[in-house]
Coordinates of C-alpha atoms and ligand atoms in Angstrom, one line a residue:
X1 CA 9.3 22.1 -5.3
X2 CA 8.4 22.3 -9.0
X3 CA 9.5 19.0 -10.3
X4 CA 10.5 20.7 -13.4
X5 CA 13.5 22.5 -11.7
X6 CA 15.3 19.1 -12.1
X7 CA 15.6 20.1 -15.9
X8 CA 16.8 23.4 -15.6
X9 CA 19.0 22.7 -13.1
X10 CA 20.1 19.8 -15.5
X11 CA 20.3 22.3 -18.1
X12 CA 22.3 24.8 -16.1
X13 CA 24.6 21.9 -15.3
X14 CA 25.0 19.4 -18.7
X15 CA 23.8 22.4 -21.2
X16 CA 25.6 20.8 -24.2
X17 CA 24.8 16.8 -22.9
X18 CA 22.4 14.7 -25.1
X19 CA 19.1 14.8 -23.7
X20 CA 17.0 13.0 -26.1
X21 CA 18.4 11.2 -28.3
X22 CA 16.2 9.2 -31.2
X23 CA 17.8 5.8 -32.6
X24 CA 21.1 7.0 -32.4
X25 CA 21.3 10.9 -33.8
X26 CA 21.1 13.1 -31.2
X27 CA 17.5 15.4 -31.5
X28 CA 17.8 17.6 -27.8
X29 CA 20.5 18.7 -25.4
X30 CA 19.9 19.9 -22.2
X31 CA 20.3 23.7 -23.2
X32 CA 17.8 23.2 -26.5
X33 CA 15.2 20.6 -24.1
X34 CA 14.4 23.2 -22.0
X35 CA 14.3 26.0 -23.9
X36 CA 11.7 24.2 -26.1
X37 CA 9.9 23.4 -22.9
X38 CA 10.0 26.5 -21.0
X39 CA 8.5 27.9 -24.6
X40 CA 6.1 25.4 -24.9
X41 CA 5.0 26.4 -21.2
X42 CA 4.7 30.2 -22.2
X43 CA 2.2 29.2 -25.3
X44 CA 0.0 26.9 -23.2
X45 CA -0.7 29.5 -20.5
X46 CA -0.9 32.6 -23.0
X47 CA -2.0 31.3 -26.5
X48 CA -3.7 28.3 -25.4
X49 CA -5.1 30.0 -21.9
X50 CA -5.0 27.7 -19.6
X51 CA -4.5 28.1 -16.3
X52 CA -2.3 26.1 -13.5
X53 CA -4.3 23.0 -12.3
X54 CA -5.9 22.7 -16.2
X55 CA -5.0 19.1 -17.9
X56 CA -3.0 18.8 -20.7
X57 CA -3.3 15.0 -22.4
X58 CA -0.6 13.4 -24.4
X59 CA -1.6 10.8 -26.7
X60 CA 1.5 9.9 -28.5
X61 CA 4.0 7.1 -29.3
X62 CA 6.8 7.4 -27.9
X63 CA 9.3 10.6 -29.0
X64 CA 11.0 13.4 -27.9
X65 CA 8.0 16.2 -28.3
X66 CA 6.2 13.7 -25.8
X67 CA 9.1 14.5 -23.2
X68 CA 8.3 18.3 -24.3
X69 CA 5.0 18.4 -23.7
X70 CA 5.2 16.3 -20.2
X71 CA 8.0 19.0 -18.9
X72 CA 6.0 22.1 -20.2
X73 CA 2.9 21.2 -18.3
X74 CA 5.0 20.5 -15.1
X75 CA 6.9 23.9 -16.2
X76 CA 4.1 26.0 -16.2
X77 CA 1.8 24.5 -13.6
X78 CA -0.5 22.0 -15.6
X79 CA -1.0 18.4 -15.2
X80 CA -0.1 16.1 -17.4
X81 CA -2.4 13.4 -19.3
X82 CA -0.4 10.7 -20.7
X83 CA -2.1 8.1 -22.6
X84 CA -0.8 4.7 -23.8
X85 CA -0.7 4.9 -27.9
X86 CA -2.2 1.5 -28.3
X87 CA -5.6 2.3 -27.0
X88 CA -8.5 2.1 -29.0
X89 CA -10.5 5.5 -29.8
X90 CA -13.5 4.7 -27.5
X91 CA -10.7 4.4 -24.8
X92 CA -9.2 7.8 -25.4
X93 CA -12.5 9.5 -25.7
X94 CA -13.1 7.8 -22.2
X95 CA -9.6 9.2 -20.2
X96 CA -9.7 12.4 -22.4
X97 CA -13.5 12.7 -21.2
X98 CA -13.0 11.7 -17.5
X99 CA -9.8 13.6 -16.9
X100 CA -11.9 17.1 -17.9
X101 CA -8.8 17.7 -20.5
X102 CA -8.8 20.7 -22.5
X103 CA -5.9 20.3 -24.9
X104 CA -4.8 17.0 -26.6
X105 CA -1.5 16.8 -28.0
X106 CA -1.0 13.8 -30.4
X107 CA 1.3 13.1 -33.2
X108 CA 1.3 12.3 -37.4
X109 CA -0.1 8.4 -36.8
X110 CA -2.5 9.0 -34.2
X111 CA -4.1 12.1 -35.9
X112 CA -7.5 10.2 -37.3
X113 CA -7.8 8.0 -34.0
X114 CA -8.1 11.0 -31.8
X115 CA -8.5 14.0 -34.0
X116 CA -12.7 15.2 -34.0
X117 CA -12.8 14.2 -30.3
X118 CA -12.8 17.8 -29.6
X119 CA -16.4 18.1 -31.2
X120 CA -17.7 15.4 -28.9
X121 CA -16.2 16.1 -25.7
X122 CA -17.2 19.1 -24.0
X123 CA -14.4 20.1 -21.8
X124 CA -11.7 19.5 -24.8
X125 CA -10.7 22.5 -26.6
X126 CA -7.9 21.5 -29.0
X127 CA -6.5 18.4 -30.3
X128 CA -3.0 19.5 -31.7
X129 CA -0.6 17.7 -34.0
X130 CA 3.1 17.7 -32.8
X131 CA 3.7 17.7 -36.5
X132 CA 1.8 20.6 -37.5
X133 CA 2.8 24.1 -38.2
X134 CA 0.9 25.1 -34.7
X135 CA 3.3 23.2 -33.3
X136 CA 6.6 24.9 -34.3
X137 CA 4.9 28.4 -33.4
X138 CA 3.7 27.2 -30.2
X139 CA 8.0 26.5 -29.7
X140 CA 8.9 29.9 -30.8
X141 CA 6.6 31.7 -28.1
X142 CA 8.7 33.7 -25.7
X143 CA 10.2 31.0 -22.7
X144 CA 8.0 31.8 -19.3
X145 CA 9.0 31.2 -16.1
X146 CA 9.2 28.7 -13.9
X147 CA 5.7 28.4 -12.2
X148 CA 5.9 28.0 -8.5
X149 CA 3.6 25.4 -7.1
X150 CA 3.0 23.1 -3.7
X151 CA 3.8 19.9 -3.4
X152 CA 0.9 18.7 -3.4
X153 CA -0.3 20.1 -6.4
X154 CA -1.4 17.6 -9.4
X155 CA 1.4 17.0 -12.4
X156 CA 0.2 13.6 -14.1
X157 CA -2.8 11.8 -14.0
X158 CA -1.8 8.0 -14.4
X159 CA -4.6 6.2 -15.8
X160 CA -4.4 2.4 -14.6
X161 CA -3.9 -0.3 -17.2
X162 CA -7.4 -1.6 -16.6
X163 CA -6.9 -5.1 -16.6
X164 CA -10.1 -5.1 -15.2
X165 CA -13.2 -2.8 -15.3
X166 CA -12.5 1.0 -16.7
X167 CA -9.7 2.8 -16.0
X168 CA -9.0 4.9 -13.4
X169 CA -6.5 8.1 -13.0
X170 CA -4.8 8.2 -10.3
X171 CA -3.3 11.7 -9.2
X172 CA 0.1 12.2 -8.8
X173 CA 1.3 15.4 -7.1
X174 CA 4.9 16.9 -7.6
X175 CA 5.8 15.7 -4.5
X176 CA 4.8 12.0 -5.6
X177 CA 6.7 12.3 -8.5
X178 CA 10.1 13.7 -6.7
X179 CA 9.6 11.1 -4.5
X180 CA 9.4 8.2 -6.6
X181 CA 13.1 10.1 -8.5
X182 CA 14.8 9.9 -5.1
X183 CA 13.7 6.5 -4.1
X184 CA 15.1 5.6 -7.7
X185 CA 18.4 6.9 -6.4
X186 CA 18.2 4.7 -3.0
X187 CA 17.5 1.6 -4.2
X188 CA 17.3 1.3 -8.2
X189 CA 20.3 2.5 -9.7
X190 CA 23.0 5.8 -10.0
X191 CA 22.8 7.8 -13.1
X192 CA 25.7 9.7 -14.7
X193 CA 25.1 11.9 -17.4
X194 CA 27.3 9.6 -19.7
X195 CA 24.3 7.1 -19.0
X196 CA 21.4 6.9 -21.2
X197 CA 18.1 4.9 -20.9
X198 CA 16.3 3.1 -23.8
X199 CA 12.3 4.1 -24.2
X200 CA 11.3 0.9 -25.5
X201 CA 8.1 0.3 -23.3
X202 CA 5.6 3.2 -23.2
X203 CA 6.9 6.8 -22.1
X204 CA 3.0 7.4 -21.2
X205 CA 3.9 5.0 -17.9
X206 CA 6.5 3.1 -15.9
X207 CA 9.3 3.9 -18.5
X208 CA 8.6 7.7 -18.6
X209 CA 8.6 7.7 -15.0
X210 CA 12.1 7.0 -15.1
X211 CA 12.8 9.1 -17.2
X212 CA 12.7 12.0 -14.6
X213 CA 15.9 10.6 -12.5
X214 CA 17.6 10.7 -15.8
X215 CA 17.0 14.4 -16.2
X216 CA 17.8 14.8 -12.9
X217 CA 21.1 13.6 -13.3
X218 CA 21.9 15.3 -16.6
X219 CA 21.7 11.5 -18.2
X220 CA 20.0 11.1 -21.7
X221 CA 16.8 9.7 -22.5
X222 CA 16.9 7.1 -26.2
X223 CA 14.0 6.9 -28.2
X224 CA 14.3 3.6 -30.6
X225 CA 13.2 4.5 -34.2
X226 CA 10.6 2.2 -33.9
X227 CA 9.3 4.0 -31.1
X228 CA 8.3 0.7 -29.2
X229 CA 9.9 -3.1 -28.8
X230 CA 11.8 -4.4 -31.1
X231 CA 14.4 -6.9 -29.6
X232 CA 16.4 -7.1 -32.6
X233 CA 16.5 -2.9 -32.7
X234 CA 17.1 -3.2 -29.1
X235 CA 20.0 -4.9 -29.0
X236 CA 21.3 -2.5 -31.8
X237 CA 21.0 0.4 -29.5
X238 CA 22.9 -1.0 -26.7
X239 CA 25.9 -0.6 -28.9
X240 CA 25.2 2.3 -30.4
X241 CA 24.7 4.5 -27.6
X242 CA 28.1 4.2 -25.4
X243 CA 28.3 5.2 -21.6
X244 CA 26.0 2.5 -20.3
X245 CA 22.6 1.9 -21.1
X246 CA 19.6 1.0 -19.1
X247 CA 15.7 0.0 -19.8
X248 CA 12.6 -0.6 -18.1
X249 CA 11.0 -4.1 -19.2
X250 CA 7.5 -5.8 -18.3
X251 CA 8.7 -9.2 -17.7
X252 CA 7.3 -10.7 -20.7
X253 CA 9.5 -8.2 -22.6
X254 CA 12.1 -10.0 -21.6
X255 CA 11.1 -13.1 -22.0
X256 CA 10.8 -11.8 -25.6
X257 CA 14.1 -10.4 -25.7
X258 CA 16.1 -13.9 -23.9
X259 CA 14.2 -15.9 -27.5
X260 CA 15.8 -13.4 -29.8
X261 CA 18.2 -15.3 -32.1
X262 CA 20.1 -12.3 -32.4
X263 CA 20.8 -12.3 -28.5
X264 CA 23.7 -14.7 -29.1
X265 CA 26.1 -12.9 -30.9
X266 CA 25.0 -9.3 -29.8
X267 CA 27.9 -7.1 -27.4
X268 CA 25.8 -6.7 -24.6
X269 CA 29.0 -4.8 -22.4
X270 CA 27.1 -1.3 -22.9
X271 CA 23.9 -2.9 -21.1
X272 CA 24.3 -1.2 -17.3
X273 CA 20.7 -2.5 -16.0
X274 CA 17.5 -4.1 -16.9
X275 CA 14.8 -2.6 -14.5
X276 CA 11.8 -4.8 -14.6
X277 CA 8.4 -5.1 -13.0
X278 CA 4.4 -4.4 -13.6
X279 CA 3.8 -7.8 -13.5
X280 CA 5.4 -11.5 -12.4
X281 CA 8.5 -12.9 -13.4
X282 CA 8.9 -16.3 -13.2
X283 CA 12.0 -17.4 -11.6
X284 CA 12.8 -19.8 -14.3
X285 CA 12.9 -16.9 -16.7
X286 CA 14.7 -14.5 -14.7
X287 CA 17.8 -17.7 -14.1
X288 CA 17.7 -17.9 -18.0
X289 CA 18.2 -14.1 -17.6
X290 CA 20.7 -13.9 -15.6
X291 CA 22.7 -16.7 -16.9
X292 CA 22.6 -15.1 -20.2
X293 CA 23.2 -11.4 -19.5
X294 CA 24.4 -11.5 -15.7
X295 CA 24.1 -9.2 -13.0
X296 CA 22.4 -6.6 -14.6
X297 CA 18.6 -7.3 -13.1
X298 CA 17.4 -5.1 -10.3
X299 CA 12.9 -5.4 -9.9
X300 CA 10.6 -3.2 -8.6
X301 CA 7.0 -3.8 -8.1
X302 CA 4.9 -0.5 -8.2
X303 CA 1.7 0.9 -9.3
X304 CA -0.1 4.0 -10.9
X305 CA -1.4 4.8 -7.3
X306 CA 2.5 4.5 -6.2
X307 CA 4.7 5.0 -9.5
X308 CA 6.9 2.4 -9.4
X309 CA 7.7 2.4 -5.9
X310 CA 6.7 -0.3 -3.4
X311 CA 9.1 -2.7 -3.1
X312 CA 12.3 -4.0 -4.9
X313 CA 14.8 -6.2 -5.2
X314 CA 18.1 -5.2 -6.0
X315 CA 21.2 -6.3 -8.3
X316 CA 23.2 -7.9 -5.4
X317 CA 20.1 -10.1 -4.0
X318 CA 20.1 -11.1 -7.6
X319 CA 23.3 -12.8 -7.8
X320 CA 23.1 -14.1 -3.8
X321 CA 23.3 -17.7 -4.8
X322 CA 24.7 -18.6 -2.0
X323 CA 22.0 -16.8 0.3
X324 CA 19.8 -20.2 1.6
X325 CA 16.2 -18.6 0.6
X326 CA 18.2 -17.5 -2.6
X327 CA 15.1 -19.2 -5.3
X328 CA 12.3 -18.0 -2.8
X329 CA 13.4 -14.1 -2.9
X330 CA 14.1 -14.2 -6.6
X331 CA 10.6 -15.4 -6.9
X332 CA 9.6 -12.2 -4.4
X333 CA 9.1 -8.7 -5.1
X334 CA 11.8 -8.3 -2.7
X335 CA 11.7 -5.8 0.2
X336 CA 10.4 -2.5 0.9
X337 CA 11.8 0.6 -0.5
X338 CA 13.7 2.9 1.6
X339 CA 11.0 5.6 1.6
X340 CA 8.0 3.7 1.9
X341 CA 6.2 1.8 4.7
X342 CA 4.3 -1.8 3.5
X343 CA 2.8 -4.0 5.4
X344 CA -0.4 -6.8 5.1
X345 CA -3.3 -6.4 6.1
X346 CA -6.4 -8.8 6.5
X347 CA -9.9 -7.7 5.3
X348 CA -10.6 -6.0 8.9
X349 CA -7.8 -3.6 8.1
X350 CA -5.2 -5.6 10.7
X351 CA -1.7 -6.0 10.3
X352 CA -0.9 -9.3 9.5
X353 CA 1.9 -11.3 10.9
X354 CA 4.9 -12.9 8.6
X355 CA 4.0 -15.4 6.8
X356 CA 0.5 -14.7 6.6
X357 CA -1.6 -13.9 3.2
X358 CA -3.2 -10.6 2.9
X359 CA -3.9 -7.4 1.1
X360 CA -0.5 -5.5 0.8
X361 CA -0.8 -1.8 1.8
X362 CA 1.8 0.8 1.8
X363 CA 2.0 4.7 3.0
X364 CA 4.6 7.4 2.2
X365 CA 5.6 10.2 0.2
X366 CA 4.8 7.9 -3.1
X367 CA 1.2 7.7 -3.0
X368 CA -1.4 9.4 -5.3
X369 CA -3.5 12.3 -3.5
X370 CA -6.6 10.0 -4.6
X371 CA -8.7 9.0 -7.7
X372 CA -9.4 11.6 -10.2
X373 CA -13.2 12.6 -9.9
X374 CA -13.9 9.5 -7.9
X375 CA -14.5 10.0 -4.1
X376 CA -15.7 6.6 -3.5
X377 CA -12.7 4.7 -5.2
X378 CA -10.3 7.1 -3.4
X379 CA -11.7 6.4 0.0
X380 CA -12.0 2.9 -0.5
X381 CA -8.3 2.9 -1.6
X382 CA -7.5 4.6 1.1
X383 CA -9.0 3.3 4.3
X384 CA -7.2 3.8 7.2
X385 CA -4.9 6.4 5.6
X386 CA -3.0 3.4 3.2
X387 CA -3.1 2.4 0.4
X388 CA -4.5 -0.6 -0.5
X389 CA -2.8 -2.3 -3.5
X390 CA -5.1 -5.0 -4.5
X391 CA -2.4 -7.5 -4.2
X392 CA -2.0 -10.7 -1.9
X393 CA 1.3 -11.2 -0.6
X394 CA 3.4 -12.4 2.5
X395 CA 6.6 -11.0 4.1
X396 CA 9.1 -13.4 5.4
X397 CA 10.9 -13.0 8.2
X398 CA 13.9 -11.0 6.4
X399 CA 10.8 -8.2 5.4
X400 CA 10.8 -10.1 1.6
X401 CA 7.4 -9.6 0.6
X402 CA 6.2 -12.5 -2.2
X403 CA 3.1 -11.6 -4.0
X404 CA 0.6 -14.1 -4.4
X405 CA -1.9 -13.0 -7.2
X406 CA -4.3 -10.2 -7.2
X407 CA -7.5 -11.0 -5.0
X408 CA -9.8 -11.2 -8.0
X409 CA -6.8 -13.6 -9.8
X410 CA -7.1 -16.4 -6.1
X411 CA -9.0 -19.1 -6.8
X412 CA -10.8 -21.1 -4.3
X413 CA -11.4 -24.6 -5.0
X414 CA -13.0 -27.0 -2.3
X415 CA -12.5 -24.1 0.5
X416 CA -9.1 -23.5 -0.4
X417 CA -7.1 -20.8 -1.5
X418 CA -5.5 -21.6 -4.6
X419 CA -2.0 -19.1 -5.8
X420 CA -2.3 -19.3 -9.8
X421 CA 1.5 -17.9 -9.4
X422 CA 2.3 -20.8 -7.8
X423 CA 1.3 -23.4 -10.6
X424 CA 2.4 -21.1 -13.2
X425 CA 6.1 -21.2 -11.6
X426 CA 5.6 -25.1 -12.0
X427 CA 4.3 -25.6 -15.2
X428 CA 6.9 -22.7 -16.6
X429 CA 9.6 -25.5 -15.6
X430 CA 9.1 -27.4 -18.5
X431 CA 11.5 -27.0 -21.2
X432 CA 9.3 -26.5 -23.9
X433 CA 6.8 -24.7 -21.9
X434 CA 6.7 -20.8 -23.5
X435 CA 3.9 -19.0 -21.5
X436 CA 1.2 -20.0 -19.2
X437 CA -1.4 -18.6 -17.2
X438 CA -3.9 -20.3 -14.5
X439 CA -7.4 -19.1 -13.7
X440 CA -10.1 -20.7 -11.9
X441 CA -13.4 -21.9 -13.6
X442 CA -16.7 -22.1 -11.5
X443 CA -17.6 -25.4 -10.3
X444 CA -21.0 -26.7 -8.8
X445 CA -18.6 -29.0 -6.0
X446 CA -15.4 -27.0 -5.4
X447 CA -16.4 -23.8 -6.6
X448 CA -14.2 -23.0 -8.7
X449 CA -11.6 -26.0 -10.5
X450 CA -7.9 -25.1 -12.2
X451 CA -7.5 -24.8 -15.8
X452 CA -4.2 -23.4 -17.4
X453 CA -3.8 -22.1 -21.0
X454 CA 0.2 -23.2 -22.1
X455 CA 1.8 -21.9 -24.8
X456 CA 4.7 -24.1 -26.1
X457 CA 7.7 -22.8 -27.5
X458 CA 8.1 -22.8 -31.6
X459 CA 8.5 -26.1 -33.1
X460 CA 8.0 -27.8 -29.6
X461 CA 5.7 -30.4 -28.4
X462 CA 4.2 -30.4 -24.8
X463 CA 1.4 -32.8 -23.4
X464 CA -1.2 -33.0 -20.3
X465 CA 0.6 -35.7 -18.9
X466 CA 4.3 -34.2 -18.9
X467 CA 2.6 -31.1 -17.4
X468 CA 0.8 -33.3 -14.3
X469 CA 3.9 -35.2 -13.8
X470 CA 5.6 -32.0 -12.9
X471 CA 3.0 -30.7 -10.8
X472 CA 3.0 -34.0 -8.7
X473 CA 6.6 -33.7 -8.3
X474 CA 6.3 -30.1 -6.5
X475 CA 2.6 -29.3 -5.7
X476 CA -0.2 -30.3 -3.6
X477 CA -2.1 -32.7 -5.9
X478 CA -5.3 -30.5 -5.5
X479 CA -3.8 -27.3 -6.9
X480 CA -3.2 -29.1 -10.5
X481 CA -4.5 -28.1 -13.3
X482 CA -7.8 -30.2 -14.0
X483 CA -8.0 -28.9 -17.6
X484 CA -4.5 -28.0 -20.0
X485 CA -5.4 -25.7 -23.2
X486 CA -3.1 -25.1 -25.4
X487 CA -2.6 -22.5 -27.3
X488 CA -1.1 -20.7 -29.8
X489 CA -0.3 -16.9 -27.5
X490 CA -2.2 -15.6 -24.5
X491 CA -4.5 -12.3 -24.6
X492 CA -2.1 -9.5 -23.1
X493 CA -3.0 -5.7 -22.9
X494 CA -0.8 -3.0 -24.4
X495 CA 1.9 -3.1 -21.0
X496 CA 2.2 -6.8 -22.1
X497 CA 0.1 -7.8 -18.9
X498 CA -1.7 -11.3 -19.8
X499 CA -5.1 -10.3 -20.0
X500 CA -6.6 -13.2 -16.9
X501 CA -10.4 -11.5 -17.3
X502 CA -10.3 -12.7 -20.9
X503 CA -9.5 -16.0 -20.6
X504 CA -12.1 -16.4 -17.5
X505 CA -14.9 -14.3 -20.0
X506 CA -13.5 -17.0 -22.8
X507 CA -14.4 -20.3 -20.7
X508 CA -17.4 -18.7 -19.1
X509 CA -18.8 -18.3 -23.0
X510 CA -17.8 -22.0 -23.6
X511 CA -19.8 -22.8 -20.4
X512 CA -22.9 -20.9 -21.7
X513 CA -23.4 -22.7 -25.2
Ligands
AMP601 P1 -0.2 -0.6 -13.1 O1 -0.9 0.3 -12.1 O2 -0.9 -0.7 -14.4 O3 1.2 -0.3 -13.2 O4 -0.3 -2.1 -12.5 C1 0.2 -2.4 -11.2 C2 0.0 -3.8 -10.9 O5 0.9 -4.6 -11.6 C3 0.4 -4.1 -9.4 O6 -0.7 -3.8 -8.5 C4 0.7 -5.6 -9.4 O7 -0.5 -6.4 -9.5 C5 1.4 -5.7 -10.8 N1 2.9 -5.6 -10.6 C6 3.6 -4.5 -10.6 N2 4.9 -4.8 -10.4 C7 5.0 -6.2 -10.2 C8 6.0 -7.1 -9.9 N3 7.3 -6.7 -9.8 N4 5.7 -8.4 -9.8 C9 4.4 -8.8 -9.9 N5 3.4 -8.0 -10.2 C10 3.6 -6.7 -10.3

């Protein structure tokens, strides 16, 4: 199926519902949604010529004409380009390049950054200005149809955050991105159309993915004035916008949101769910969380090559205090969705047994078609017909599956494989510890020796030996830090994802002088 039918079925059913809805004035109900986008569809196939298959790239902040745009290029047969606002230009000209796109749609701020790019690339036709007059006209074309494609046909290309290396667009199909709607119904959370959710990390990923269960159910999508995070303008909204609100957070989001002074006294009764995930959260964090704001935490650990749909760990196994492995799963990535196989595999392509440390894989309904462009990425990806995440991790015996770092993140000190994870989790136990993050530094006798960068909290004092003493008291003495810096915030990229290449490139510099 066309996953566009979800919002004209949406608009058939919830015509007069808010669909988007910026700070709190309603901009889009269903009926006007997708009328603009079935309009929007008409001018991109017959004033813009392009034809089905032809990529469309959205480099905006998030709003409502970026919904638009995404739903009229899935409308009428195109694939969608979305690309994260923050980047710099030199990283749009690379995706907008590398994806072949022929029409850029940006908006007022981001009009110098990517505006000209269309005289250097050759594939790129237009960049267009959602606040120009082209834009309105483009809206008043004549609605089309419609377009019928197959499931596997491509609708978004999901560049990877690129935490390491350039990044890389994974290609999502239709039937990827209906899959990853349903498997939000089975194990994420229900949506009414009274429920709205809260656009405060980027629409161009994880966030914007779920936006599509929320059209499916006739629910509304919130845009914060800001268009980003703002906790204090977060907290705002949950009041504002009645029926039960939800967002998608990256864990240090959260974090963010838990220090905000103005936590205390906000009414947080309107807040239905906090969906987080696309990177760890420490378990002390999440208890703060929970303590504070109760059961309203489900996780899910995804990625671009499986949107946001690998495995998960729901509201109840949040609260299951009383469950004996209760700290252990709530420092998991919980258990594998309902639609999904996962399993761990060692470097031969085996499956591991439980308990054991490998690459986590998955197959199912979820994952990309491949790599855009890139043959040898995809089958490497790929082997054996799974994918292959990247990730260590271990299942336990109840199918929990705890990640332990990315390969590239392991260090191995003396022969041994060293979990950063696990000494973060440690070090993130002390009270005035804000932030931390471990790496490994090349060593002529062990290989590689543990250093961790802490941040403390504001106005707080925190010293090497505090910071050993707690290690002793729950680690092997070998995996302790041998170096503590401290510092004032840690390099993150624009998904808030602490930036570990940086701090390695940092020390390897030092090491150089
Ligand atoms: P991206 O493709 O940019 O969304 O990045 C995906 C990567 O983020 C995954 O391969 C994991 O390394 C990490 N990640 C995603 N979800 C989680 C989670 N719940 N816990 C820990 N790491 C996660």
């Amino acid at each position: 199926m066309n996953l566009a039918a979800m919002l004209a079925r949406a608009s058939r059913l919830h015509g007069n519902r808010p669909a988007l809805v910026r700070g709190a004035a309603v901009t889009h109900d269903y009926r006007q949604l997708s009328q603009d986008v079935a309009a929007l569809a008409g001018s991109l196939r017959n004033s813009l010529n392009l034809a089905p298959g032809d990529r469309v790239a959205i480099a905006m902040a998030n709003c409502a004409e970026l919904a638009i745009v995404k739903w009229a290029c899935w409308h009428a047969g195109l694939c969608a380009v979305p690309i994260n606002a923050k980047l710099h230009r030199r990283e749009f000209e690379y995706i907008l390049a590398d994806s072949g796109t022929r029409v850029c749609f940006t908006d007022a701020k981001l009009e110098n950054t990517v505006g000209g790019l269309d005289d250097t690339i050759p594939s790129l036709d237009r960049v267009i200005s959602v606040s120009s007059r082209e834009w309105s006209a483009l809206l008043a074309a004549d609605p089309m149809p419609l377009t019928d494609v197959a499931p596997d046909d491509n609708a978004w290309l999901f560049y990877t955050s690129g935490t390491t290396g350039q990044p890389k667009g994974a290609t999502l199909t239709h039937r990827n991105l209906v899959a990853q709607t349903m498997n939000f119904f089975a194990d994420v959370d229900q949506v009414t159309p009274e429920n709205g959710i809260i656009h405060s990390a980027p629409m161009t990923h994880g966030s914007g993915c779920y936006g599509l269960p929320y059209v499916a159910k006739g629910g509304c999508q919130i845009i914060p004035e800001s268009g980003g995070f703002d906790p204090a303008e977060m907290l705002e909204l949950i009041g504002k916008n009645g029926g039960g609100v939800s967002f998608f957070f990256a864990p240090t989001m959260i974090v963010r949101l838990l220090a905000h002074p103005a936590l205390g006294d906000a009414d947080t009764s309107n807040l239905r769910t906090i969906i987080y995930g696309g990177g760890p959260m420490y378990v002390a964090d999440l208890q703060r969380g929970i303590e504070m704001l109760g059961q309203k935490f489900v996780q899910i650990y995804g990625q671009g090559e499986a949107p946001m749909t690998i495995t998960g760990l729901t509201r109840a196994m949040h609260v299951e205090t009383s469950h004996p492995r209760y700290l252990e799963r709530l420092g998991s990535v919980g258990a594998a969705r309902t639609d999904v196989e996962v399993k761990v595999f060692d470097q031969d392509d085996n499956e591991l047994p439980t308990g054991e440390i490998g690459e986590v894989v998955l197959r199912g309904d979820v994952v990309m078609k491949g790599y855009w462009n890139n043959p040898d990425a995809t089958a490497k990806a790929m082997s054996s017909g799974w994918l292959h995440t990247g990730d260590m991790g271990a299942f336990d015996e109840d199918g929990f599956l705890t990640l332990k770092d990315r390969s590239k993140d392991m260090i191995i000190s003396g022969g041994t494989n060293i979990y950063p994870r696990e000494i973060e989790e440690v070090l993130l136990r002390h009270t005035a510890v804000e932030e931390v993050s471990v790496i490994g530094k090349p060593h002529a006798d062990w290989g590689e020796e543990v250093i961790a960068f802490v941040v403390a909290k504001p106005g707080q004092d925190v010293d090497a030996p505090e910071l050993d003493q707690i290690c002793l008291d729950n680690i092997a003495r070998f995996k302790r830090p041998k170096q503590y810096r401290f510092v004032d915030s840690l390099p993150k990229n624009n998904y808030g994802k602490i930036l570990k290449t940086e701090l390695r490139t940092q020390i390897e510099k030092e090491d150089a002088q």
